[in-house]
Amino acid sequence: MVFYRGVSLLSKLRSRAVQQTNLSNSVRWLQVQTSSGLDLRSELQELIPEQQDRLKKLKSEHGKVQLGNITVDMVLGGMRGMTGLLWETSLLDPDEGIRFRGLSIPECQKVLPAAKPGGEPLPEGLLWLLLTGKVPSKEQVDSLSQELRSRATVPDHVYKTIDALPVTAHPMTQFATGVMALQVQSEFQKAYEKGIHKSKLWEPTYEDSMSLIAQVPLVAAYVYRRMYKNGNTIPKDDSLDYGANFAHMLGFSSSDMHELMRLYVTIHSDHEGGNVSAHTGHLVASALSDPYLSFAAALNGLAGPLHGLANQEVLLWIKSVVEECGENISKEQLKDYVWKTLKSGKVVPGFGHGVLRKTDPRYTCQREFALKHLPEDPLFQLVAKLYEVVPPILTELGKVKNPWPNVDAHSGVLLNYYGLTEARYYTVLFGVSRALGICSQLIWDRALGLPLERPKSVTMEWLENHCKKA
């Protein structure tokens, strides 16, 4: 197919210089691939049969092709590096970072429609790209924004369910509880109970997924206002796009904060299928659990300190540096503090990644945002110093495969600058963003008829005996 051959060509861009040289040609080609229709569901109805045939051909002609060898290290190391999932919406390269349907973050920033000239991409545009593999026009994005706004209503029982929890409960606990309370409206569950052909399962999945994506900002904003603003909620503004409206409901009217939220939601939306939240959502959905149940499970994985909760830990650690050493800390003082952290048995939060082996492009685009909007902010300047100080120390330590900063190293400082200072809440923002990627893939899971996930497990005795024979 022409589109996927084009994406394959894009994914071979290896350096920033080469990317810049070829980007204009890539952009022109992708713009040709847009469709005239404004309805996302209709676009999927055209694409799905083609991709179903593509999957059948791949399985029948190449199903026995080996993808690599599994080692004992992989089995004992949490299946690290095993190729074992189909995830169409994004691919993570150890050197290049994330690509959404073949497009890098800089490319997405260039080709996806924005709210204003030269601004950050609209999350609705990325959602269209994730679902269709095509760059949408501004008119298509506006149409999708309108569809999401029409779905953005939350039943009262959801808020009452959240209110049954102590106001001191962690924001992620309250958020996941709200998502579970939304599940009673699942169109997928109703359709399955009535009886539906498996080839049509994607249709109620689409309905649930789009409603869920539209509703999670309202639930998340309610949690924030309940915890930190005495329960004084702010109604949605139907004149605003997805990211700006989320910021508005949280209580932020700054146009720069709206831009930050558009960028934040876009870059946090997806990170291929192997991370904890994405994999959990896929795993639970493979049992034909509906999107609400699947996404709630994903949120519980995201709440772990080794995954989404890390963004909370980064800002708290940075503030501890300031409290002990002051804002104008020198690089030498910072080195001493980093070594102190490491020698105490702790990690420096925000550095390292399970897959990436270079600086996370999501970190880089946030750094560029900061250089543009808040270059003099003391906490940003501290983050910039950490970028220079921490990697050499981690390299010297010799135990870290990737000493470079990841997405979490920067996001908290940007949010803090614009007044969202409650670090415990940051993972909820991550969760709202991740709804786009998880739900997009879930629709394709159903469309392609992907089976129940059931890997094989073994005991240590089995491994020992196997290794003796080997």
XYZ file of C-alpha atoms in Angstrom:
470
model
C 0.000 0.000 0.000
C 1.223 3.467 -0.883
C 0.671 4.958 2.559
C 2.582 2.321 4.482
C 5.440 2.354 1.986
C 5.601 6.112 2.550
C 5.659 5.659 6.310
C 8.407 3.067 5.957
C 10.511 5.567 4.038
C 9.944 8.209 6.685
C 10.999 5.828 9.463
C 14.411 5.412 7.851
C 15.402 9.021 8.480
C 18.364 8.664 10.792
C 19.736 12.081 11.670
C 18.310 15.498 12.309
C 20.117 16.874 9.273
C 18.681 14.201 7.040
C 15.262 14.763 8.603
C 15.385 18.451 7.801
C 16.542 17.805 4.229
C 13.754 15.357 3.510
C 11.018 16.826 5.671
C 9.571 19.181 3.077
C 9.187 16.320 0.592
C 7.659 14.094 3.288
C 5.230 16.807 4.274
C 4.132 17.384 0.677
C 3.561 13.657 0.190
C 1.575 13.280 3.399
C -0.641 16.228 2.617
C -1.643 14.491 -0.612
C -2.851 11.538 1.480
C -5.580 13.470 3.257
C -9.197 12.650 2.456
C -12.023 15.044 1.750
C -14.433 13.578 4.291
C -14.752 15.189 7.713
C -16.083 12.138 9.589
C -13.432 10.031 11.339
C -15.679 6.975 11.657
C -16.317 6.915 7.895
C -12.579 7.174 7.261
C -12.008 4.101 9.430
C -14.748 2.145 7.646
C -12.772 2.597 4.432
C -9.392 1.744 5.967
C -10.281 -1.281 8.083
C -11.035 -3.816 5.288
C -7.695 -2.995 3.655
C -5.805 -3.549 6.884
C -7.723 -6.741 7.682
C -6.605 -8.151 4.322
C -3.064 -6.946 4.947
C -2.945 -8.776 8.299
C -4.332 -11.996 6.788
C -1.704 -11.908 4.032
C 1.091 -11.246 6.527
C -0.014 -14.157 8.681
C -0.526 -16.631 5.831
C 2.644 -15.816 3.896
C 5.089 -14.991 6.680
C 3.613 -16.451 9.864
C 6.556 -18.828 10.410
C 9.297 -16.224 9.985
C 11.363 -15.957 13.169
C 11.815 -12.526 14.747
C 14.722 -13.347 17.023
C 15.928 -15.517 19.896
C 14.592 -15.341 23.425
C 17.273 -15.468 26.115
C 17.080 -16.294 29.794
C 17.967 -12.658 30.517
C 14.806 -11.574 28.688
C 12.634 -14.010 30.629
C 14.112 -12.947 33.969
C 14.230 -9.274 32.997
C 10.515 -8.659 32.554
C 10.423 -9.712 28.860
C 12.643 -6.701 28.122
C 13.349 -6.400 24.422
C 11.126 -9.282 23.302
C 9.210 -8.601 20.105
C 5.758 -9.848 21.023
C 3.033 -7.269 20.339
C 1.350 -5.731 17.322
C 0.950 -1.992 17.932
C 0.060 0.012 14.838
C -0.217 3.538 16.196
C 3.402 4.197 17.168
C 6.878 2.704 17.131
C 9.758 3.427 19.508
C 13.285 3.468 18.118
C 16.153 3.336 20.669
C 17.975 6.177 18.893
C 15.238 8.234 17.209
C 12.580 7.986 19.909
C 8.860 7.764 19.289
C 7.263 7.938 15.858
C 3.514 8.337 15.574
C 2.475 6.440 12.422
C 5.983 6.991 11.094
C 6.251 10.674 12.006
C 8.731 11.974 14.572
C 7.683 14.634 17.092
C 9.340 17.482 15.108
C 7.546 16.269 11.990
C 4.226 16.146 13.831
C 4.812 19.678 15.072
C 5.344 20.765 11.492
C 2.503 18.983 9.682
C -0.346 18.646 12.191
C -2.857 21.521 12.394
C -2.381 23.980 15.244
C -4.693 26.404 17.025
C -2.570 29.314 15.829
C 0.183 29.773 13.227
C 3.450 28.303 14.433
C 1.744 26.875 17.518
C 1.757 23.420 19.044
C -0.202 20.582 17.382
C -3.828 20.089 18.345
C -4.298 16.721 20.124
C -7.344 16.057 17.929
C -5.022 16.095 14.922
C -2.770 13.498 16.498
C -5.808 11.353 17.309
C -6.811 11.441 13.635
C -3.249 10.510 12.649
C -3.085 7.629 15.145
C -6.367 6.179 13.927
C -5.976 6.610 10.172
C -2.267 6.983 9.491
C -3.057 10.168 7.568
C -2.311 13.789 8.345
C -5.659 15.561 8.779
C -6.670 18.931 7.386
C -7.684 21.741 9.717
C -11.316 21.171 8.687
C -11.109 17.503 9.659
C -9.573 18.414 13.008
C -12.290 21.001 13.643
C -14.925 18.376 12.831
C -13.313 15.905 15.232
C -13.136 18.606 17.919
C -16.850 19.143 17.512
C -17.535 15.420 17.798
C -15.527 15.183 21.016
C -17.324 18.210 22.457
C -20.688 16.596 21.689
C -19.628 13.515 23.661
C -18.149 15.454 26.600
C -20.875 14.886 29.190
C -20.391 12.958 32.410
C -23.304 11.434 34.403
C -23.795 12.668 37.966
C -23.211 9.217 39.420
C -19.563 9.418 38.310
C -18.951 12.499 40.417
C -20.841 10.954 43.351
C -18.657 7.862 43.110
C -15.515 9.989 43.280
C -16.994 11.952 46.192
C -17.343 8.695 48.138
C -13.538 8.589 48.379
C -11.586 10.633 50.922
C -10.456 13.914 49.389
C -6.935 12.909 50.462
C -6.944 9.818 48.212
C -4.253 9.969 45.539
C -5.474 11.770 42.392
C -4.849 8.653 40.304
C -7.058 6.600 42.625
C -9.845 9.108 42.212
C -9.320 9.344 38.444
C -9.338 5.570 37.887
C -12.434 5.282 40.072
C -14.184 7.871 37.922
C -13.298 5.969 34.747
C -14.689 2.760 36.243
C -17.891 4.613 37.106
C -18.200 5.676 33.457
C -18.205 2.012 32.434
C -21.939 1.546 33.051
C -22.630 3.404 29.792
C -20.455 1.066 27.683
C -21.888 0.552 24.207
C -19.508 -2.361 23.659
C -20.854 -4.252 26.653
C -24.453 -3.683 25.517
C -23.682 -4.813 21.959
C -21.834 -7.922 23.123
C -24.657 -8.945 25.441
C -27.185 -8.585 22.601
C -24.949 -10.531 20.216
C -22.688 -9.008 17.577
C -20.525 -10.503 14.842
C -16.815 -10.316 15.633
C -16.180 -8.366 12.421
C -18.338 -5.558 13.838
C -16.788 -5.403 17.318
C -14.743 -2.364 16.344
C -17.884 -0.246 15.912
C -19.093 -0.177 19.564
C -15.413 -0.040 20.551
C -15.132 3.148 18.509
C -18.191 4.600 20.245
C -16.837 3.812 23.718
C -13.335 4.990 22.876
C -14.397 8.337 21.460
C -16.728 8.958 24.391
C -14.005 7.982 26.844
C -11.466 10.305 25.212
C -14.030 13.121 25.365
C -14.983 12.463 28.992
C -11.656 11.909 30.738
C -10.683 15.617 30.821
C -13.934 16.400 32.673
C -13.323 13.625 35.204
C -9.686 14.628 35.631
C -10.564 18.298 36.072
C -13.195 17.388 38.662
C -10.567 15.480 40.673
C -8.221 18.471 40.546
C -10.818 21.030 41.574
C -12.124 18.708 44.315
C -8.687 18.206 45.821
C -7.082 21.596 45.439
C -9.798 24.210 44.776
C -12.432 23.415 47.407
C -14.614 21.625 44.888
C -15.307 24.737 42.823
C -15.601 23.228 39.355
C -15.384 25.097 36.045
C -17.750 24.163 33.180
C -16.292 23.205 29.817
C -16.046 25.880 27.141
C -17.329 24.631 23.789
C -15.387 27.321 21.962
C -12.074 25.719 22.948
C -10.172 22.763 21.533
C -9.404 19.601 23.494
C -6.132 20.670 25.129
C -7.154 24.268 25.808
C -10.496 23.182 27.248
C -8.776 20.790 29.625
C -6.513 23.583 30.869
C -9.562 25.852 31.143
C -11.489 23.343 33.302
C -8.447 22.970 35.545
C -8.575 26.748 36.035
C -5.913 28.131 33.693
C -6.778 30.856 31.203
C -3.278 31.723 29.962
C -2.883 31.180 26.219
C 0.645 29.890 26.860
C -0.704 27.313 29.318
C -3.232 26.272 26.682
C -0.350 25.800 24.241
C 1.574 23.778 26.814
C -1.418 21.504 27.390
C -1.772 20.911 23.648
C 1.900 19.943 23.490
C 1.702 17.864 26.680
C -1.296 15.797 25.558
C 0.208 15.262 22.105
C 3.635 14.004 23.173
C 2.314 11.858 26.043
C -0.432 10.221 23.969
C 1.364 7.037 22.912
C 4.721 5.301 23.303
C 4.310 1.989 21.452
C 2.720 -1.031 23.114
C 5.360 -2.398 25.453
C 5.142 0.153 28.262
C 3.122 -0.802 31.327
C -0.008 1.277 30.730
C -0.287 0.552 26.998
C 0.419 -3.143 27.438
C -2.028 -3.408 30.326
C -4.785 -1.770 28.319
C -4.093 -4.107 25.389
C -3.908 -7.192 27.619
C -7.180 -6.519 29.421
C -8.919 -5.608 26.166
C -7.744 -8.869 24.584
C -10.217 -10.613 26.899
C -12.919 -8.487 25.196
C -13.208 -6.195 28.186
C -14.679 -2.893 27.060
C -12.572 0.278 26.644
C -13.562 1.657 30.062
C -12.406 -1.462 31.914
C -9.269 -1.672 29.790
C -8.309 1.966 30.233
C -8.968 1.887 33.984
C -6.556 -1.051 34.215
C -4.018 0.921 32.188
C -4.336 3.835 34.617
C -3.530 1.565 37.546
C -0.290 0.615 35.801
C 0.448 4.228 34.977
C 0.148 5.088 38.681
C 3.290 3.096 39.494
C 6.473 5.013 40.424
C 8.442 3.214 37.698
C 6.019 4.480 35.044
C 3.787 7.568 35.046
C 4.279 8.504 38.683
C 7.871 9.389 37.837
C 6.860 12.874 36.656
C 5.661 13.606 40.177
C 8.926 12.348 41.654
C 11.060 14.533 39.359
C 9.592 17.853 40.471
C 9.688 16.840 44.143
C 13.366 15.913 43.769
C 14.186 19.178 41.970
C 12.454 21.140 44.731
C 14.496 19.210 47.311
C 17.645 20.374 45.508
C 16.459 23.990 45.739
C 15.502 23.650 49.397
C 18.928 22.332 50.349
C 21.188 24.241 47.954
C 19.186 27.242 46.697
C 18.103 28.187 43.174
C 21.543 29.450 42.101
C 23.298 26.160 42.720
C 26.596 25.739 40.863
C 27.331 22.740 38.672
C 29.861 21.477 41.208
C 27.291 21.670 44.014
C 24.799 19.929 41.767
C 27.282 17.137 41.077
C 27.739 16.633 44.817
C 23.973 16.489 45.336
C 23.526 13.960 42.524
C 26.253 11.733 43.980
C 24.640 12.076 47.405
C 21.327 10.884 45.951
C 22.914 7.908 44.206
C 25.017 6.864 47.215
C 21.904 6.861 49.390
C 20.538 4.063 47.207
C 18.086 6.229 45.290
C 17.884 7.080 41.605
C 17.932 10.477 39.953
C 14.336 10.670 38.702
C 13.776 11.649 35.095
C 16.912 10.027 33.695
C 17.146 6.704 31.887
C 14.626 4.734 29.846
C 13.829 1.073 29.245
C 14.224 1.390 25.461
C 15.713 4.762 24.511
C 19.481 5.090 24.294
C 19.612 8.829 23.571
C 17.886 11.940 24.877
C 14.117 11.504 24.711
C 12.700 13.667 21.867
C 9.777 14.430 24.195
C 12.293 16.016 26.568
C 13.836 17.969 23.702
C 10.566 19.496 22.475
C 9.677 20.533 26.025
C 13.116 22.105 26.389
C 12.490 24.051 23.163
C 9.121 25.178 24.539
C 10.838 26.410 27.703
C 13.542 28.241 25.762
C 10.778 29.995 23.834
C 8.422 30.835 26.695
C 10.314 30.753 30.032
C 14.079 30.896 29.476
C 14.733 32.798 32.719
C 12.761 30.503 35.031
C 15.124 29.294 37.803
C 13.750 25.746 37.833
C 14.139 25.463 34.062
C 17.726 26.668 34.375
C 18.272 23.996 37.026
C 16.858 21.345 34.676
C 19.242 22.601 31.979
C 22.183 22.194 34.399
C 21.048 18.674 35.252
C 21.127 17.881 31.528
C 24.844 18.710 31.595
C 25.682 17.175 34.982
C 23.740 13.928 35.367
C 24.565 11.918 32.180
C 28.361 11.963 32.749
C 27.853 10.830 36.352
C 25.529 7.987 35.375
C 27.991 6.988 32.650
C 30.804 6.953 35.205
C 28.656 4.817 37.479
C 28.651 2.201 34.735
C 25.296 0.581 35.569
C 22.968 2.638 33.392
C 22.432 1.821 29.721
C 20.786 5.166 29.043
C 22.043 8.128 31.121
C 19.962 10.684 29.179
C 16.832 12.538 30.339
C 13.376 11.217 29.530
C 10.022 12.963 29.161
C 9.464 13.182 32.916
C 12.649 15.192 33.476
C 11.036 18.322 32.064
C 7.227 18.293 32.195
C 6.847 19.142 35.894
C 8.940 22.290 35.641
C 6.783 23.618 32.782
C 3.527 22.875 34.610
C 4.890 24.404 37.811
C 5.822 27.609 35.974
C 2.253 28.185 34.803
C 0.792 27.564 38.232
C -0.048 23.869 38.235
C 2.179 23.229 41.214
C 0.502 20.143 42.693
C 2.993 17.422 41.742
C 0.785 14.588 43.035
C -1.656 15.415 40.244
C 0.783 15.240 37.337
C 0.214 11.576 36.545
C -3.475 12.313 35.946
C -2.426 14.629 33.102
C -0.384 11.745 31.732
C -3.450 9.510 31.993
C -5.696 11.892 30.079
C -3.082 12.047 27.331
C -2.561 8.297 27.158
C -6.285 7.766 26.461
C -5.653 8.868 22.852
C -3.050 6.219 22.125
C -4.550 3.320 24.069
C -8.045 3.833 22.664
C -6.755 4.287 19.108
C -4.930 0.985 19.257
C -7.876 -0.712 20.956
C -10.124 0.195 18.012
C -7.583 -1.426 15.687
C -7.262 -4.454 18.001
C -10.973 -5.049 17.465
C -10.894 -4.223 13.748
C -8.061 -6.688 13.110
C -9.550 -9.343 15.387
C -6.423 -9.684 17.502
C -6.672 -12.694 19.832
C -6.568 -13.157 23.584
C -3.039 -12.475 24.812
C -1.602 -15.561 26.488
C 2.206 -15.820 26.697
C 3.886 -18.931 28.099
C 5.457 -18.811 31.568
C 8.045 -21.189 33.039
C 9.583 -21.904 36.443
C 13.190 -21.376 37.501
C 13.580 -25.179 37.573
C 12.426 -25.345 33.953
C 14.981 -22.672 33.008
C 17.780 -24.439 34.891
C 17.008 -27.761 33.215
C 16.722 -26.111 29.809
C 20.076 -24.370 30.215
C 21.772 -27.629 31.275
C 20.521 -29.306 28.112
C 21.590 -26.339 26.013
